[in-house]
Amino acid sequence: MIPAQVHLTLPVWLHEQVDRQRRCEDDAAKVALAIELARGNVEQRTGGPFGAALFDGAGRVVAVGVNRVVPHNCSVAHAEMMAFMLAQQRLQRCRLNADGGRYTLATSAQPCCQCYGASVWAGIDELLIGARAEDVMELSEFDEGPLPADWIGELERRGIAVRRDILRDEAREVFRLYARMGGAHY
């Protein structure tokens, strides 16, 4: 029989850590949450060193995600993808900003080629980034894949503002922690 459904979950610890009523007023607070999730995923050994959080225009958390590729044997279970899918499920629409609201994705690290592509279609208005792709590849075994030469310009032409290097040193430290803990995909 061919499986007819996919079931992906976030780790239990994450539900206890994220306050859904919390407002993140600025870019640094949003990226700090994504970094906190990435660090928790490494410390709890529940996935790779990546975290993401989606916020509405008031700075409230809509959904979060952490890397769950290895635990679910699913190559698309990246932090950003998990956050996108959970937000889309929660809001019951595939394009988040179809309601006219503004949505921000905060990531602990620059989206890989897969998550970059999903960002184009998910309906976000802002992308906030901690570590750069070159940081990820320098400090870990992850291959972030190819992006267009002007990937930021491509997003901005589609109405997605990009700000990066937000708490970059703190984001890089998660990859160092991951390496100290053996760097294995959990």
mmCIF file of C-alpha atoms in Angstrom:
data_model
loop_
_atom_site.group_PDB
_atom_site.id
_atom_site.type_symbol
_atom_site.label_atom_id
_atom_site.label_comp_id
_atom_site.label_asym_id
_atom_site.label_seq_id
_atom_site.Cartn_x
_atom_site.Cartn_y
_atom_site.Cartn_z
ATOM 1 C CA MET A 1 0.000 0.000 0.000
ATOM 2 C CA ILE A 2 1.244 3.490 -0.839
ATOM 3 C CA PRO A 3 1.074 5.877 2.145
ATOM 4 C CA ALA A 4 -1.724 8.419 1.705
ATOM 5 C CA GLN A 5 -0.646 10.980 4.266
ATOM 6 C CA VAL A 6 2.367 12.626 5.826
ATOM 7 C CA HIS A 7 2.585 13.314 9.538
ATOM 8 C CA LEU A 8 5.217 15.775 10.741
ATOM 9 C CA THR A 9 5.503 17.007 14.312
ATOM 10 C CA LEU A 10 7.486 19.477 16.355
ATOM 11 C CA PRO A 11 9.239 18.224 19.493
ATOM 12 C CA VAL A 12 7.277 18.368 22.744
ATOM 13 C CA TRP A 13 9.762 20.693 24.472
ATOM 14 C CA LEU A 14 9.033 23.377 21.899
ATOM 15 C CA HIS A 15 5.377 23.698 22.852
ATOM 16 C CA GLU A 16 6.383 24.404 26.443
ATOM 17 C CA GLN A 17 9.004 26.968 25.422
ATOM 18 C CA VAL A 18 7.019 29.208 23.053
ATOM 19 C CA ASP A 19 4.589 31.687 24.569
ATOM 20 C CA ARG A 20 1.900 32.232 21.912
ATOM 21 C CA GLN A 21 0.854 35.501 23.572
ATOM 22 C CA ARG A 22 4.381 36.925 23.467
ATOM 23 C CA ARG A 23 4.899 39.912 21.212
ATOM 24 C CA CYS A 24 8.240 40.494 19.579
ATOM 25 C CA GLU A 25 8.401 44.208 18.935
ATOM 26 C CA ASP A 26 11.562 44.411 16.834
ATOM 27 C CA ASP A 27 13.671 42.425 14.389
ATOM 28 C CA ALA A 28 16.214 41.388 17.016
ATOM 29 C CA ALA A 29 13.535 39.908 19.288
ATOM 30 C CA LYS A 30 12.061 37.930 16.391
ATOM 31 C CA VAL A 31 15.403 36.503 15.298
ATOM 32 C CA ALA A 32 16.319 35.848 18.947
ATOM 33 C CA LEU A 33 13.309 33.539 19.209
ATOM 34 C CA ALA A 34 14.376 31.670 16.051
ATOM 35 C CA ILE A 35 17.902 31.286 17.469
ATOM 36 C CA GLU A 36 16.490 30.124 20.823
ATOM 37 C CA LEU A 37 14.500 27.430 18.981
ATOM 38 C CA ALA A 38 17.570 26.318 17.006
ATOM 39 C CA ARG A 39 19.630 26.096 20.203
ATOM 40 C CA GLY A 40 16.878 24.112 21.932
ATOM 41 C CA ASN A 41 16.694 21.686 19.024
ATOM 42 C CA VAL A 42 20.429 21.018 19.335
ATOM 43 C CA GLU A 43 20.455 20.813 23.143
ATOM 44 C CA GLN A 44 17.443 18.489 23.204
ATOM 45 C CA ARG A 45 18.867 16.441 20.293
ATOM 46 C CA THR A 46 15.580 16.625 18.414
ATOM 47 C CA GLY A 47 16.918 17.822 15.053
ATOM 48 C CA GLY A 48 19.392 20.040 13.286
ATOM 49 C CA PRO A 49 20.564 23.528 14.330
ATOM 50 C CA PHE A 50 17.893 25.595 12.604
ATOM 51 C CA GLY A 51 14.906 27.521 13.971
ATOM 52 C CA ALA A 52 12.234 29.721 12.417
ATOM 53 C CA ALA A 53 9.284 31.752 13.637
ATOM 54 C CA LEU A 54 6.432 33.387 11.735
ATOM 55 C CA PHE A 55 4.898 36.566 13.104
ATOM 56 C CA ASP A 56 1.813 38.579 12.242
ATOM 57 C CA GLY A 57 1.883 42.358 11.815
ATOM 58 C CA ALA A 58 1.485 42.905 15.554
ATOM 59 C CA GLY A 59 4.571 40.806 16.314
ATOM 60 C CA ARG A 60 2.604 37.835 17.660
ATOM 61 C CA VAL A 61 3.817 34.313 16.961
ATOM 62 C CA VAL A 62 1.687 32.573 14.336
ATOM 63 C CA ALA A 63 3.818 29.435 14.075
ATOM 64 C CA VAL A 64 7.330 28.192 14.753
ATOM 65 C CA GLY A 65 9.512 25.466 13.335
ATOM 66 C CA VAL A 66 12.737 23.610 13.930
ATOM 67 C CA ASN A 67 14.638 21.240 11.704
ATOM 68 C CA ARG A 68 13.070 17.753 11.799
ATOM 69 C CA VAL A 69 14.633 16.171 8.689
ATOM 70 C CA VAL A 70 16.298 13.175 10.310
ATOM 71 C CA PRO A 71 13.671 12.374 12.979
ATOM 72 C CA HIS A 72 10.986 12.267 10.257
ATOM 73 C CA ASN A 73 13.099 10.941 7.376
ATOM 74 C CA CYS A 74 11.760 13.852 5.368
ATOM 75 C CA SER A 75 14.062 16.144 3.404
ATOM 76 C CA VAL A 76 11.541 19.005 3.406
ATOM 77 C CA ALA A 77 11.161 19.130 7.207
ATOM 78 C CA HIS A 78 13.357 22.235 7.521
ATOM 79 C CA ALA A 79 12.594 24.812 10.204
ATOM 80 C CA GLU A 80 11.158 27.335 7.728
ATOM 81 C CA MET A 81 9.056 24.691 5.986
ATOM 82 C CA MET A 82 7.658 23.449 9.293
ATOM 83 C CA ALA A 83 6.758 27.023 10.293
ATOM 84 C CA PHE A 84 5.156 27.706 6.891
ATOM 85 C CA MET A 85 3.098 24.504 6.944
ATOM 86 C CA LEU A 86 1.916 25.029 10.518
ATOM 87 C CA ALA A 87 0.991 28.681 9.868
ATOM 88 C CA GLN A 88 -0.862 27.750 6.693
ATOM 89 C CA GLN A 89 -2.741 25.035 8.548
ATOM 90 C CA ARG A 90 -3.560 27.356 11.445
ATOM 91 C CA LEU A 91 -4.741 30.210 9.198
ATOM 92 C CA GLN A 92 -6.333 27.877 6.640
ATOM 93 C CA ARG A 93 -4.724 29.471 3.594
ATOM 94 C CA CYS A 94 -1.659 28.644 1.540
ATOM 95 C CA ARG A 95 -0.686 32.275 0.974
ATOM 96 C CA LEU A 96 -0.382 33.751 4.461
ATOM 97 C CA ASN A 97 -0.836 37.410 3.527
ATOM 98 C CA ALA A 98 -3.877 36.748 1.323
ATOM 99 C CA ASP A 99 -5.957 38.350 4.098
ATOM 100 C CA GLY A 100 -4.136 41.660 3.601
ATOM 101 C CA GLY A 101 -2.137 41.222 6.806
ATOM 102 C CA ARG A 102 1.646 41.409 7.033
ATOM 103 C CA TYR A 103 3.704 38.380 7.945
ATOM 104 C CA THR A 104 7.365 38.115 8.894
ATOM 105 C CA LEU A 105 9.559 35.031 8.830
ATOM 106 C CA ALA A 106 12.496 35.165 11.245
ATOM 107 C CA THR A 107 15.200 32.542 10.755
ATOM 108 C CA SER A 108 18.247 31.548 12.739
ATOM 109 C CA ALA A 109 20.091 31.105 9.437
ATOM 110 C CA GLN A 110 19.653 32.159 5.834
ATOM 111 C CA PRO A 111 17.125 29.938 4.057
ATOM 112 C CA CYS A 112 18.561 27.193 1.863
ATOM 113 C CA CYS A 113 17.486 26.927 -1.770
ATOM 114 C CA GLN A 114 14.368 24.920 -0.817
ATOM 115 C CA CYS A 115 13.199 27.329 1.878
ATOM 116 C CA TYR A 116 14.077 30.325 -0.299
ATOM 117 C CA GLY A 117 11.726 28.982 -2.970
ATOM 118 C CA ALA A 118 8.970 28.363 -0.455
ATOM 119 C CA SER A 119 9.380 31.902 0.873
ATOM 120 C CA VAL A 120 8.441 33.252 -2.561
ATOM 121 C CA TRP A 121 5.075 31.455 -2.490
ATOM 122 C CA ALA A 122 4.201 31.375 1.232
ATOM 123 C CA GLY A 123 2.972 34.949 1.410
ATOM 124 C CA ILE A 124 5.482 36.631 3.678
ATOM 125 C CA ASP A 125 6.313 40.323 3.592
ATOM 126 C CA GLU A 126 9.600 40.294 5.506
ATOM 127 C CA LEU A 127 12.467 37.862 5.936
ATOM 128 C CA LEU A 128 14.783 38.355 8.923
ATOM 129 C CA ILE A 129 18.012 36.340 8.966
ATOM 130 C CA GLY A 130 20.589 35.548 11.651
ATOM 131 C CA ALA A 131 23.544 33.575 10.250
ATOM 132 C CA ARG A 132 24.463 33.654 6.564
ATOM 133 C CA ALA A 133 24.643 30.574 4.338
ATOM 134 C CA GLU A 134 28.426 30.843 4.312
ATOM 135 C CA ASP A 135 28.380 30.670 8.132
ATOM 136 C CA VAL A 136 26.287 27.500 7.998
ATOM 137 C CA MET A 137 28.617 25.841 5.489
ATOM 138 C CA GLU A 138 31.756 26.994 7.338
ATOM 139 C CA LEU A 139 30.587 25.720 10.728
ATOM 140 C CA SER A 140 28.693 22.556 9.756
ATOM 141 C CA GLU A 141 28.370 19.876 7.098
ATOM 142 C CA PHE A 142 25.177 21.362 5.657
ATOM 143 C CA ASP A 143 25.034 22.265 1.961
ATOM 144 C CA GLU A 144 22.631 25.176 1.549
ATOM 145 C CA GLY A 145 22.319 24.687 -2.208
ATOM 146 C CA PRO A 146 22.293 27.208 -5.048
ATOM 147 C CA LEU A 147 20.473 30.531 -4.934
ATOM 148 C CA PRO A 148 20.113 33.139 -7.676
ATOM 149 C CA ALA A 149 23.068 35.547 -7.745
ATOM 150 C CA ASP A 150 20.733 38.380 -6.715
ATOM 151 C CA TRP A 151 18.549 36.335 -4.352
ATOM 152 C CA ILE A 152 17.793 39.300 -2.119
ATOM 153 C CA GLY A 153 16.788 41.408 -5.122
ATOM 154 C CA GLU A 154 14.560 38.589 -6.375
ATOM 155 C CA LEU A 155 12.701 38.506 -3.061
ATOM 156 C CA GLU A 156 12.456 42.286 -2.857
ATOM 157 C CA ARG A 157 11.015 42.434 -6.396
ATOM 158 C CA ARG A 158 8.292 40.134 -5.098
ATOM 159 C CA GLY A 159 7.516 42.433 -2.182
ATOM 160 C CA ILE A 160 9.557 40.619 0.473
ATOM 161 C CA ALA A 161 11.881 42.904 2.451
ATOM 162 C CA VAL A 162 15.096 41.156 3.533
ATOM 163 C CA ARG A 163 17.235 42.058 6.531
ATOM 164 C CA ARG A 164 20.160 39.874 7.526
ATOM 165 C CA ASP A 165 23.029 39.621 9.984
ATOM 166 C CA ILE A 166 20.585 40.157 12.860
ATOM 167 C CA LEU A 167 22.280 38.642 15.934
ATOM 168 C CA ARG A 168 24.640 36.911 13.513
ATOM 169 C CA ASP A 169 27.232 36.050 16.164
ATOM 170 C CA GLU A 170 24.583 34.464 18.397
ATOM 171 C CA ALA A 171 23.252 32.476 15.435
ATOM 172 C CA ARG A 172 26.764 31.304 14.520
ATOM 173 C CA GLU A 173 27.240 30.105 18.113
ATOM 174 C CA VAL A 174 24.413 27.560 17.658
ATOM 175 C CA PHE A 175 26.426 25.930 14.869
ATOM 176 C CA ARG A 176 29.497 25.859 17.091
ATOM 177 C CA LEU A 177 27.416 24.176 19.804
ATOM 178 C CA TYR A 178 26.124 21.687 17.248
ATOM 179 C CA ALA A 179 29.726 20.851 16.264
ATOM 180 C CA ARG A 180 30.787 20.492 19.935
ATOM 181 C CA MET A 181 27.909 18.069 20.462
ATOM 182 C CA GLY A 182 29.117 15.862 17.620
ATOM 183 C CA GLY A 183 27.448 17.527 14.665
ATOM 184 C CA ALA A 184 25.369 14.493 13.879
ATOM 185 C CA HIS A 185 21.924 14.774 12.427
ATOM 186 C CA TYR A 186 19.704 13.649 15.247
#
